[in-house]
Coordinates of C-alpha atoms and ligand atoms in Angstrom, one line a residue:
M1 CA 173.7 127.9 86.7
D2 CA 177.4 128.7 86.3
K3 CA 177.2 132.2 84.7
F4 CA 178.4 135.7 85.2
K5 CA 175.6 137.6 87.0
D6 CA 174.5 141.1 85.9
E7 CA 174.1 143.3 88.9
C8 CA 171.0 145.4 88.1
G9 CA 168.3 146.8 85.9
V10 CA 166.9 150.4 86.1
F11 CA 163.7 152.0 84.8
G12 CA 162.3 155.5 85.0
I13 CA 159.3 157.4 83.7
F14 CA 158.3 161.1 83.8
G15 CA 154.8 162.5 83.0
H16 CA 152.5 159.5 83.2
T17 CA 149.5 159.3 85.5
E18 CA 150.3 155.7 86.4
A19 CA 154.0 156.1 86.8
A20 CA 154.4 153.5 89.6
N21 CA 152.3 150.9 87.7
M22 CA 154.4 151.5 84.5
T23 CA 157.6 151.2 86.5
Y24 CA 156.3 147.9 88.0
L25 CA 155.8 146.5 84.5
G26 CA 159.1 147.8 83.3
L27 CA 160.9 146.1 86.2
Y28 CA 158.9 142.9 85.4
A29 CA 160.5 142.9 82.0
L30 CA 163.9 143.6 83.5
Q31 CA 163.7 140.8 86.1
H32 CA 166.4 138.8 84.4
R33 CA 168.9 141.6 85.4
G34 CA 168.4 141.1 89.1
Q35 CA 166.3 138.8 91.3
E36 CA 167.4 139.6 94.9
S37 CA 165.4 142.8 95.5
A38 CA 163.1 145.2 93.8
G39 CA 162.1 148.8 94.5
I40 CA 160.2 151.8 93.2
A41 CA 160.4 155.5 94.2
A42 CA 157.6 157.8 92.9
S43 CA 157.0 161.5 93.2
D44 CA 153.6 163.3 93.1
G45 CA 155.4 166.7 92.7
E46 CA 155.4 167.3 96.4
R47 CA 157.0 164.3 98.0
V48 CA 159.0 161.3 96.9
R49 CA 157.8 158.0 98.4
L50 CA 159.7 154.7 98.4
S51 CA 158.8 151.0 98.5
R52 CA 161.4 148.3 98.2
E53 CA 161.7 144.7 99.4
M54 CA 163.8 141.6 99.0
G55 CA 162.4 139.2 96.3
Y56 CA 161.0 139.1 92.8
V57 CA 159.1 142.1 91.4
A58 CA 155.8 140.2 91.3
D59 CA 156.2 139.2 94.9
V60 CA 157.3 142.6 96.2
F61 CA 154.6 144.7 94.7
D62 CA 150.8 144.2 95.1
E63 CA 148.0 146.7 94.5
D64 CA 148.4 148.2 97.9
A65 CA 152.1 148.8 97.5
L66 CA 151.7 150.4 94.1
S67 CA 148.8 152.6 95.3
S68 CA 151.1 153.9 98.1
L69 CA 153.3 155.4 95.3
P70 CA 151.2 158.2 93.7
G71 CA 152.5 160.6 91.2
A72 CA 153.4 161.0 87.5
C73 CA 157.1 160.4 87.9
A74 CA 158.9 157.2 89.1
I75 CA 162.1 155.2 89.0
G76 CA 162.6 151.5 89.8
H77 CA 165.4 149.0 90.2
V78 CA 165.9 145.2 90.3
R79 CA 169.1 144.1 91.9
Y80 CA 171.2 141.0 92.0
S81 CA 173.7 140.7 94.8
T82 CA 175.9 138.0 96.3
A83 CA 174.4 136.1 99.3
G84 CA 176.4 138.0 101.9
E85 CA 175.1 141.4 101.0
S86 CA 171.5 140.5 100.2
K87 CA 169.9 142.8 102.6
L88 CA 167.2 145.4 102.4
L89 CA 169.4 148.4 103.2
N90 CA 171.4 147.7 100.0
A91 CA 168.2 147.4 97.9
Q92 CA 167.5 150.3 95.6
P93 CA 166.2 153.0 95.0
I94 CA 168.1 154.7 97.8
L95 CA 166.2 157.8 99.0
I96 CA 167.6 160.7 101.0
D97 CA 166.4 164.1 102.1
C98 CA 169.0 166.9 102.1
A99 CA 169.3 170.7 101.7
H100 CA 168.5 170.3 98.0
G101 CA 165.4 168.3 98.8
Q102 CA 164.6 164.6 98.4
I103 CA 166.5 162.6 95.9
A104 CA 166.3 158.9 95.0
I105 CA 168.8 156.9 92.9
C106 CA 169.0 153.6 91.1
H107 CA 172.3 152.3 89.7
N108 CA 173.4 149.7 87.2
G109 CA 177.2 149.3 87.2
N110 CA 180.0 149.7 89.7
L111 CA 182.0 152.7 90.8
V112 CA 185.8 152.1 90.9
N113 CA 186.6 155.1 93.1
A114 CA 183.8 154.5 95.6
K115 CA 186.2 153.5 98.4
E116 CA 188.3 156.6 98.2
L117 CA 185.2 158.9 98.0
R118 CA 183.4 157.1 100.8
E119 CA 186.4 157.3 103.1
E120 CA 186.7 161.0 102.4
L121 CA 183.0 161.6 103.0
V122 CA 183.0 159.6 106.2
R123 CA 186.0 161.6 107.5
S124 CA 184.1 164.8 106.8
G125 CA 181.0 163.7 108.7
S126 CA 178.8 161.7 106.3
I127 CA 176.8 158.9 107.8
F128 CA 176.1 156.1 105.3
Q129 CA 172.9 154.1 105.5
S130 CA 174.0 151.2 103.3
N131 CA 177.1 149.4 102.0
S132 CA 176.3 150.3 98.4
D133 CA 178.8 152.2 96.3
T134 CA 175.8 154.0 94.8
E135 CA 175.1 155.9 98.0
V136 CA 178.4 157.9 97.5
I137 CA 176.7 159.8 94.7
L138 CA 173.9 160.9 97.0
H139 CA 176.3 162.2 99.7
L140 CA 178.3 164.1 97.0
Y141 CA 175.0 165.6 95.9
A142 CA 174.0 166.5 99.5
R143 CA 177.3 168.3 100.1
S144 CA 177.3 170.3 96.8
K145 CA 177.3 174.0 97.3
A146 CA 175.7 174.5 93.9
R147 CA 172.5 176.6 94.1
Q148 CA 170.7 174.9 91.3
I149 CA 169.6 171.3 91.7
D150 CA 170.8 170.5 88.1
D151 CA 174.2 171.9 88.9
A152 CA 174.4 169.8 92.1
I153 CA 173.5 166.7 90.2
V154 CA 176.1 167.3 87.6
E155 CA 178.7 168.1 90.2
S156 CA 178.1 164.9 92.1
V157 CA 178.1 162.5 89.1
A158 CA 181.2 164.1 87.6
Q159 CA 183.2 163.0 90.6
V160 CA 182.6 159.2 90.2
Q161 CA 184.4 156.8 88.0
G162 CA 183.7 153.4 86.6
A163 CA 180.5 152.0 85.2
F164 CA 177.2 153.7 85.9
S165 CA 173.9 153.9 84.2
L166 CA 171.8 155.9 86.7
A167 CA 168.1 156.8 87.1
M168 CA 167.5 159.5 89.7
L169 CA 164.3 161.2 90.9
T170 CA 163.7 164.4 92.7
R171 CA 160.4 166.0 93.6
D172 CA 160.0 167.4 90.1
R173 CA 162.7 165.8 87.9
L174 CA 163.8 162.5 86.4
I175 CA 167.5 162.3 85.7
A176 CA 169.3 159.8 83.5
V177 CA 173.1 159.5 83.5
R178 CA 175.4 157.2 81.6
D179 CA 179.2 157.0 82.3
P180 CA 181.4 158.3 79.5
H181 CA 182.6 154.8 78.6
G182 CA 179.0 153.6 78.1
F183 CA 179.7 150.3 79.9
R184 CA 176.0 149.5 80.7
P185 CA 173.1 150.2 78.4
L186 CA 170.5 152.8 79.0
A187 CA 167.7 153.5 76.5
L188 CA 165.4 156.5 76.1
G189 CA 161.9 156.3 74.8
R190 CA 158.4 157.8 74.7
L191 CA 155.0 156.7 75.9
G192 CA 152.7 159.3 74.6
D193 CA 153.9 162.5 76.2
A194 CA 155.8 160.6 78.9
V195 CA 159.6 160.1 78.8
V196 CA 160.9 156.6 79.6
I197 CA 164.4 155.4 80.4
C198 CA 165.4 151.7 80.9
S199 CA 168.3 149.3 80.9
E200 CA 166.9 147.4 78.0
T201 CA 164.2 148.1 75.3
C202 CA 162.3 144.9 76.2
A203 CA 160.9 147.0 79.1
M204 CA 159.5 149.6 76.6
D205 CA 157.9 146.8 74.6
L206 CA 155.8 145.6 77.5
I207 CA 154.4 149.1 78.3
G208 CA 153.9 150.1 74.7
A209 CA 156.6 152.8 74.7
T210 CA 158.6 153.6 71.6
Y211 CA 162.4 153.5 71.6
V212 CA 163.9 156.9 70.6
R213 CA 167.6 156.5 71.1
D214 CA 170.2 155.5 73.7
V215 CA 171.2 157.9 76.5
E216 CA 174.6 158.7 75.1
P217 CA 177.8 157.7 76.9
G218 CA 178.8 160.7 79.1
E219 CA 175.3 162.3 78.8
V220 CA 173.2 163.6 81.7
L221 CA 169.5 164.0 80.8
I222 CA 167.3 166.1 83.0
V223 CA 163.6 165.7 82.4
S224 CA 161.3 168.2 84.0
A225 CA 158.1 170.1 83.2
D226 CA 160.3 172.4 81.1
G227 CA 161.3 169.5 78.8
V228 CA 164.4 167.4 78.3
R229 CA 167.8 168.9 78.9
S230 CA 170.9 167.1 77.7
L231 CA 174.2 167.9 79.3
K232 CA 177.7 166.5 78.6
P233 CA 179.7 167.2 81.7
F234 CA 182.4 164.5 81.4
P235 CA 185.6 164.8 79.5
P236 CA 185.6 162.5 76.4
A237 CA 186.7 158.9 77.1
P238 CA 187.1 155.8 75.0
L239 CA 183.9 153.8 74.5
A240 CA 183.8 150.5 76.4
H241 CA 180.3 148.9 75.9
C242 CA 180.1 145.6 77.8
I243 CA 180.3 142.9 75.2
F244 CA 178.8 140.4 77.7
E245 CA 175.5 142.2 77.3
H246 CA 175.3 140.8 73.8
V247 CA 176.8 137.4 74.8
Y248 CA 174.6 136.7 77.8
F249 CA 173.1 139.4 80.0
A250 CA 170.5 141.2 77.9
R251 CA 167.3 139.6 76.8
P252 CA 167.4 138.5 73.1
D253 CA 164.3 140.6 72.3
S254 CA 166.1 143.8 73.4
Y255 CA 168.2 146.2 71.5
V256 CA 171.4 147.2 73.3
F257 CA 174.1 149.5 72.0
G258 CA 172.0 150.0 68.9
R259 CA 172.0 146.3 68.0
S260 CA 169.4 143.6 68.2
V261 CA 170.7 141.1 70.8
N262 CA 169.0 138.2 69.0
E263 CA 170.7 139.1 65.7
V264 CA 174.1 139.4 67.4
R265 CA 173.7 136.2 69.4
T266 CA 172.6 134.2 66.3
D267 CA 175.5 135.7 64.4
L268 CA 177.9 134.5 67.1
G269 CA 176.6 131.0 66.4
R270 CA 177.1 131.4 62.7
V271 CA 180.7 132.6 63.1
L272 CA 181.4 129.8 65.6
A273 CA 180.2 127.2 63.1
R274 CA 182.6 128.7 60.5
E275 CA 185.5 128.9 63.0
Q276 CA 184.9 125.6 64.8
P277 CA 183.2 123.1 62.5
I278 CA 182.7 119.4 63.5
A279 CA 181.1 116.4 61.9
A280 CA 177.9 115.8 63.9
D281 CA 174.2 114.7 63.6
V282 CA 172.5 117.2 65.8
V283 CA 173.0 120.7 67.3
V284 CA 171.6 121.0 70.8
P285 CA 171.4 124.3 72.8
V286 CA 171.9 124.5 76.5
P287 CA 168.6 126.3 77.3
D288 CA 168.0 129.2 77.5
S289 CA 171.5 130.7 77.3
G290 CA 172.7 128.7 74.2
V291 CA 169.5 128.9 72.1
C292 CA 170.2 131.8 69.8
A293 CA 173.9 130.8 69.1
A294 CA 172.8 127.2 68.5
M295 CA 170.3 128.4 65.9
G296 CA 173.1 130.3 64.1
Y297 CA 175.4 127.3 64.4
A298 CA 172.8 124.9 62.9
E299 CA 171.9 127.4 60.1
E300 CA 175.5 127.8 59.1
S301 CA 176.6 124.2 59.5
G302 CA 173.5 122.6 58.0
I303 CA 173.3 120.3 61.0
P304 CA 169.7 120.1 62.3
L305 CA 168.8 121.9 65.5
R306 CA 166.9 119.9 68.1
M307 CA 165.9 120.7 71.6
G308 CA 167.7 117.8 73.2
L309 CA 167.6 119.4 76.7
I310 CA 164.3 120.7 78.2
R311 CA 164.4 123.3 80.9
N312 CA 162.0 123.4 83.8
H313 CA 161.0 127.0 83.9
Y314 CA 159.3 126.7 87.3
V315 CA 162.4 126.1 89.5
G316 CA 162.8 129.0 91.9
R317 CA 165.4 129.8 94.5
T318 CA 163.1 128.2 97.1
F319 CA 163.4 124.6 95.7
I320 CA 163.6 122.4 98.7
Q321 CA 165.5 119.1 98.4
P322 CA 163.0 116.7 99.9
Q323 CA 165.3 114.4 101.8
S324 CA 169.0 114.1 102.3
S325 CA 169.2 110.7 100.7
I326 CA 168.3 112.2 97.3
R327 CA 170.4 115.3 97.5
H328 CA 172.6 116.7 94.8
F329 CA 169.9 116.9 92.1
G330 CA 172.2 119.6 90.8
V331 CA 171.4 120.6 87.2
K332 CA 168.9 117.8 86.8
V333 CA 166.2 119.9 88.5
K334 CA 166.6 122.5 85.8
L335 CA 167.4 120.5 82.7
N336 CA 166.2 117.1 81.5
P337 CA 167.6 115.3 78.4
V338 CA 165.4 114.1 75.6
R339 CA 166.7 110.6 74.9
S340 CA 164.9 110.2 71.5
I341 CA 167.0 113.1 70.2
L342 CA 170.3 112.3 71.8
E343 CA 170.6 108.5 71.7
G344 CA 173.2 107.2 69.3
R345 CA 173.9 110.7 68.0
R346 CA 177.0 112.9 67.6
V347 CA 175.9 116.0 69.5
V348 CA 177.2 119.6 69.1
L349 CA 176.3 121.1 72.5
V350 CA 176.2 124.9 72.2
D351 CA 176.3 127.4 75.1
D352 CA 177.2 131.0 75.5
S353 CA 180.0 130.8 78.1
I354 CA 181.8 128.6 80.6
V355 CA 182.7 130.2 83.9
R356 CA 183.8 127.5 86.4
G357 CA 183.0 124.5 84.2
T358 CA 181.1 122.6 86.9
T359 CA 177.7 123.0 85.4
S360 CA 178.9 122.3 81.9
R361 CA 180.4 119.0 83.1
K362 CA 177.1 117.9 84.6
I363 CA 175.3 118.8 81.3
V364 CA 177.9 116.8 79.2
R365 CA 177.5 113.8 81.6
M366 CA 173.7 114.1 81.3
V367 CA 173.8 114.2 77.5
R368 CA 176.1 111.2 77.4
A369 CA 173.9 109.3 79.9
A370 CA 171.0 109.8 77.6
G371 CA 172.9 107.8 74.9
A372 CA 174.8 110.4 72.9
K373 CA 177.7 108.8 71.0
E374 CA 179.9 111.9 71.0
V375 CA 179.5 115.3 72.7
H376 CA 181.3 118.3 71.2
V377 CA 181.0 121.5 73.3
R378 CA 181.0 124.8 71.3
I379 CA 181.0 128.1 73.2
S380 CA 179.9 131.3 71.5
C381 CA 182.4 133.6 73.2
P382 CA 186.1 133.4 73.9
P383 CA 187.6 131.8 77.0
T384 CA 186.6 133.8 80.1
I385 CA 189.9 134.4 81.9
S386 CA 189.5 137.5 84.1
P387 CA 186.9 138.9 86.5
C388 CA 184.8 141.9 85.8
Y389 CA 185.2 145.1 87.9
Y390 CA 182.4 147.1 86.2
G391 CA 179.2 145.9 87.9
V392 CA 179.1 142.2 87.2
D393 CA 179.4 139.5 89.8
T394 CA 182.2 137.1 88.8
P395 CA 184.2 134.5 90.5
R396 CA 187.8 135.2 91.4
K397 CA 190.4 134.7 88.6
E398 CA 191.6 131.3 90.0
D399 CA 188.0 130.0 89.9
L400 CA 187.6 130.7 86.1
I401 CA 188.4 127.4 84.4
A402 CA 189.8 129.1 81.3
A403 CA 192.3 131.1 83.4
T404 CA 193.9 128.0 84.8
H405 CA 193.4 125.3 82.2
T406 CA 194.3 124.8 78.6
I407 CA 191.6 123.9 76.1
D408 CA 192.6 120.2 76.2
E409 CA 192.4 120.3 80.0
I410 CA 189.0 121.9 79.8
R411 CA 187.9 119.2 77.4
D412 CA 189.1 116.5 79.9
F413 CA 187.4 118.3 82.8
L414 CA 184.1 118.5 81.0
E415 CA 184.5 114.9 79.8
A416 CA 183.6 116.1 76.3
D417 CA 185.0 114.7 73.0
S418 CA 186.0 118.2 72.0
V419 CA 185.7 121.8 73.2
A420 CA 186.1 124.9 71.2
Y421 CA 185.4 128.6 71.7
L422 CA 184.7 131.6 69.4
S423 CA 187.7 133.8 68.8
L424 CA 187.8 137.4 70.1
E425 CA 188.0 138.6 66.4
G426 CA 184.9 136.5 65.6
L427 CA 183.1 138.0 68.6
L428 CA 184.0 141.6 67.7
S429 CA 183.1 141.0 64.0
T430 CA 179.5 140.3 65.0
V431 CA 179.1 143.6 66.7
Q432 CA 180.8 145.3 63.7
S433 CA 183.0 147.0 66.2
E434 CA 186.2 148.9 65.8
H435 CA 188.4 147.3 68.4
G436 CA 188.0 150.3 70.6
S437 CA 184.3 150.5 71.3
Y438 CA 183.6 147.4 73.4
C439 CA 184.9 146.3 76.8
R440 CA 186.1 142.7 76.5
S441 CA 188.3 142.7 79.6
C442 CA 187.0 139.4 80.9
Y443 CA 188.5 137.8 77.8
T444 CA 191.8 139.7 77.7
G445 CA 192.6 140.8 81.3
H446 CA 193.2 144.4 80.0
Y447 CA 190.9 146.9 81.7
P448 CA 189.8 150.2 80.2
V449 CA 189.3 151.9 83.5
E450 CA 191.8 151.6 86.3
F451 CA 190.8 150.1 89.6
P452 CA 192.7 149.3 92.8
R453 CA 195.0 146.4 92.1
D454 CA 194.4 144.4 95.3
E455 CA 191.6 142.2 94.0
A456 CA 190.4 140.8 97.3
T457 CA 190.1 144.2 98.9
Y458 CA 188.7 145.7 95.7
L459 CA 185.9 143.2 95.2
Q460 CA 185.1 143.2 98.9
L461 CA 184.7 147.0 98.9
A462 CA 183.0 147.3 95.6
L463 CA 180.7 144.3 95.5
K464 CA 180.6 142.4 98.7
L465 CA 180.9 144.9 101.5
D466 CA 179.3 142.9 104.3
N467 CA 182.3 141.1 105.6
E468 CA 184.3 143.9 107.2
A469 CA 187.0 141.4 108.2
V470 CA 188.2 141.1 104.6
V471 CA 188.6 144.9 104.2
K472 CA 192.2 145.9 104.7
Ligands
LIG1 S1 184.9 142.9 82.0 FE1 183.4 141.6 80.7 S2 181.5 141.6 81.9 FE2 182.8 143.3 82.7 S3 182.1 145.1 81.5 FE3 183.9 144.2 80.5 S4 183.0 142.8 78.9 FE4 181.4 143.3 80.4

């Protein structure tokens, strides 16, 4: 589907006899945050062991793989990446052995100064095993002259900039780090005496853990047999929680940034109905992304909600088109219209975002072909006009339909009767945010953390490092 893609989900647990099994379950709940690779590193107090593969969590780990990861402490990672960089070396956790001992790392986000740091490290002799920006942190750690492990960790993470929610594991410590802007979520919980950290609270629900609080922006949490130590090594910085977590990335049953994603998403639909009303017979969500907002829209407008599109949940990436003469199934493989709901009706079609517009056009055509009299597209976020540089895979600016087309042109492209978006003010009102606390750069083009201006070079270095030819 035509969506922004979140890069990763992280999980960590300290002090549980079945740490690897719990991490497996946690990653299972976070699968929506990354489907290209999955990995777990576990420590038995003596040695950190690693298992990681390309593929879904359920396919990567079986009983044998999990039993090869003994110990009471583990971290895990699910990763999304673009096709070019889908290779095992870039899968996480990344594990190294250095003068401070073994350390493994998982990262959700993107470092904006990784290129400079990497070049400097390579010049002074570091040999990188992957293309990932995350590995920079491990090299900084390995080079630290600090005598105490905790000091070396703080020294290394204090040098990176950008978006980072990290889970790190040494022989006897679990470390959680969140960048001072708080771009990506990271929650802290308890499972009996064990400490749990994870990208979203839905991972805690699955293992029966209790949410305690978020790891705070700018906080380094070091969990060891001595307890939980909280450090604040970063200078204060303005908050920039990723608003897209609420719009699309996070699961609706999670709490992120202290708010229920379901409540925020349903509110987006309510505000959208107030801002962009239309006379219609039925509200139809694009499943699953538009469901919560459509419920809010229907509730506020009084127009009945009906599931006029049914999603096939069993379409995987391995779908094989059976013969060339019936290619181009496109969206039909994933969605099917319900004619009895759509025929002769004026339809409000609700989705959470439009990126390129190509999938939305196919869906509008599908709804019309099923007999809809009118199709009015309503989007529960503002027009997406700029790429993300903070750990989200996005098309280039020129491929974002709202960056290059007016609303009328988008309507014509989608072949809809009308198209309307939620306003930025409407979006921010649902998270009850002062204007300063959320990143909304993909709607404004104004970025809270500086990054190298050459977009092609930057994206290549930061997100798609495989093709060296593009690197200037
Ligand atoms: S630019 Fe958009 S997707 Fe990226 S962090 Fe900011 S709000 Fe999130």
